[in-house]
Each structure stands twice: as structure tokens, then as C-alpha cells.
Coordinates of C-alpha atoms in Angstrom, one line a residue:
M11 CA 128.0 83.6 6.7
E12 CA 125.3 85.6 5.1
G13 CA 123.3 87.7 7.5
V14 CA 125.9 87.4 10.3
S15 CA 128.1 90.4 10.9
I16 CA 130.2 92.2 13.5
D17 CA 128.9 95.0 15.5
F18 CA 131.3 97.9 14.9
T19 CA 130.3 100.6 17.4
E20 CA 130.4 104.4 16.8
S21 CA 132.7 104.7 19.8
A22 CA 135.2 102.3 18.2
A23 CA 134.9 104.2 14.9
A24 CA 135.5 107.5 16.7
K25 CA 138.7 106.2 18.2
V26 CA 140.0 105.0 14.8
R27 CA 138.9 108.4 13.4
A28 CA 141.1 110.1 16.0
L29 CA 144.1 107.8 15.2
K30 CA 143.7 108.6 11.5
A31 CA 143.7 112.3 12.2
N32 CA 146.9 111.9 14.4
E33 CA 148.7 110.0 11.6
G34 CA 147.4 112.3 8.9
D35 CA 146.6 109.2 6.7
D36 CA 143.0 109.0 5.5
S37 CA 143.5 105.5 4.1
L38 CA 143.9 103.8 7.5
M39 CA 141.4 101.2 8.7
L40 CA 141.0 99.0 11.8
R41 CA 141.9 95.4 11.2
V42 CA 140.6 92.8 13.7
F43 CA 142.0 89.3 13.7
I44 CA 142.4 86.1 15.7
T45 CA 145.5 83.9 16.3
G46 CA 145.8 80.5 17.8
G47 CA 146.5 80.7 21.5
G48 CA 147.3 77.1 22.3
C49 CA 145.8 75.9 25.6
N50 CA 144.3 79.4 26.3
G51 CA 142.2 79.4 23.1
F52 CA 142.3 82.2 20.6
S53 CA 144.0 85.6 21.0
Y54 CA 142.3 88.6 19.6
G55 CA 144.3 91.4 17.9
F56 CA 143.8 94.8 16.5
T57 CA 146.0 96.8 14.2
I58 CA 145.8 99.8 11.9
D59 CA 146.1 98.9 8.3
N60 CA 145.8 100.6 4.9
E61 CA 145.4 97.5 2.7
V62 CA 142.3 95.4 2.0
C63 CA 143.1 91.9 0.8
P64 CA 140.8 90.1 -1.7
D65 CA 139.4 87.7 0.9
D66 CA 138.8 90.4 3.6
T67 CA 135.4 91.3 4.8
L68 CA 135.0 95.1 5.0
L69 CA 132.5 96.8 7.4
Q70 CA 131.9 100.5 7.9
Q71 CA 130.7 102.7 10.7
G72 CA 130.5 106.5 10.3
G73 CA 132.9 106.5 7.4
I74 CA 135.5 104.3 9.2
K75 CA 136.4 100.9 7.8
L76 CA 136.8 97.7 9.8
V77 CA 138.6 94.9 8.0
V78 CA 138.5 91.2 9.0
D79 CA 140.4 88.4 7.1
S80 CA 138.5 85.3 5.9
M81 CA 140.0 83.0 8.5
S82 CA 139.1 85.2 11.4
F83 CA 135.6 86.2 10.3
P84 CA 133.8 83.0 11.3
Y85 CA 135.2 83.3 14.8
L86 CA 134.3 87.0 15.1
A87 CA 130.9 86.9 13.6
G88 CA 128.3 88.2 16.1
A89 CA 131.0 89.9 18.2
K90 CA 131.0 93.6 19.1
V91 CA 134.0 95.8 18.5
D92 CA 133.8 98.7 20.9
Y93 CA 136.1 101.2 22.6
S94 CA 135.9 102.7 26.1
E95 CA 138.4 104.6 28.3

């Protein structure tokens, strides 16, 4: 999906930066994924990870990494990952 990406906002990156500081682990990244949701469609998930798999797409915002697996990326392409309180 050349030319199509995910909008990873500075606000989301700042939240991950704060989580990394709290954990004291600079290798942590935000992983975004989808899972089948049956009749309700897909479920979207977020986790903190420190591993990049060979088929992952890696995006960066302000030095913070966002990782998406190859199965999820086509469904998330064009989406915005943001954070607000």
C-alpha cells in the first residue's frame, strides 16, 4: 500500500513518551492492531510492545515508534491514531 499511511499524531506520541518514562524502558513502542469482532465488525486494540516483527510496518512521530502488523495495516491505512483526555 505504497503512499498510504497512518496519521500518528504528536498528542498520541506524547502519551507514549510519558508511558515510556514511567516504565523506564526506552525500547517501548505503541502497537496498534485489529481483531475480528464477529457481527460487530473489527475491534481495534493498542498495546505497548518492545519488539518489531519482520512483517510489521514501523512509523515514527517525534522519536516515538508506532508498529502495525501486516494483517492489520490494510484496515488501518488512512486512519488517525490520536490521544485526548
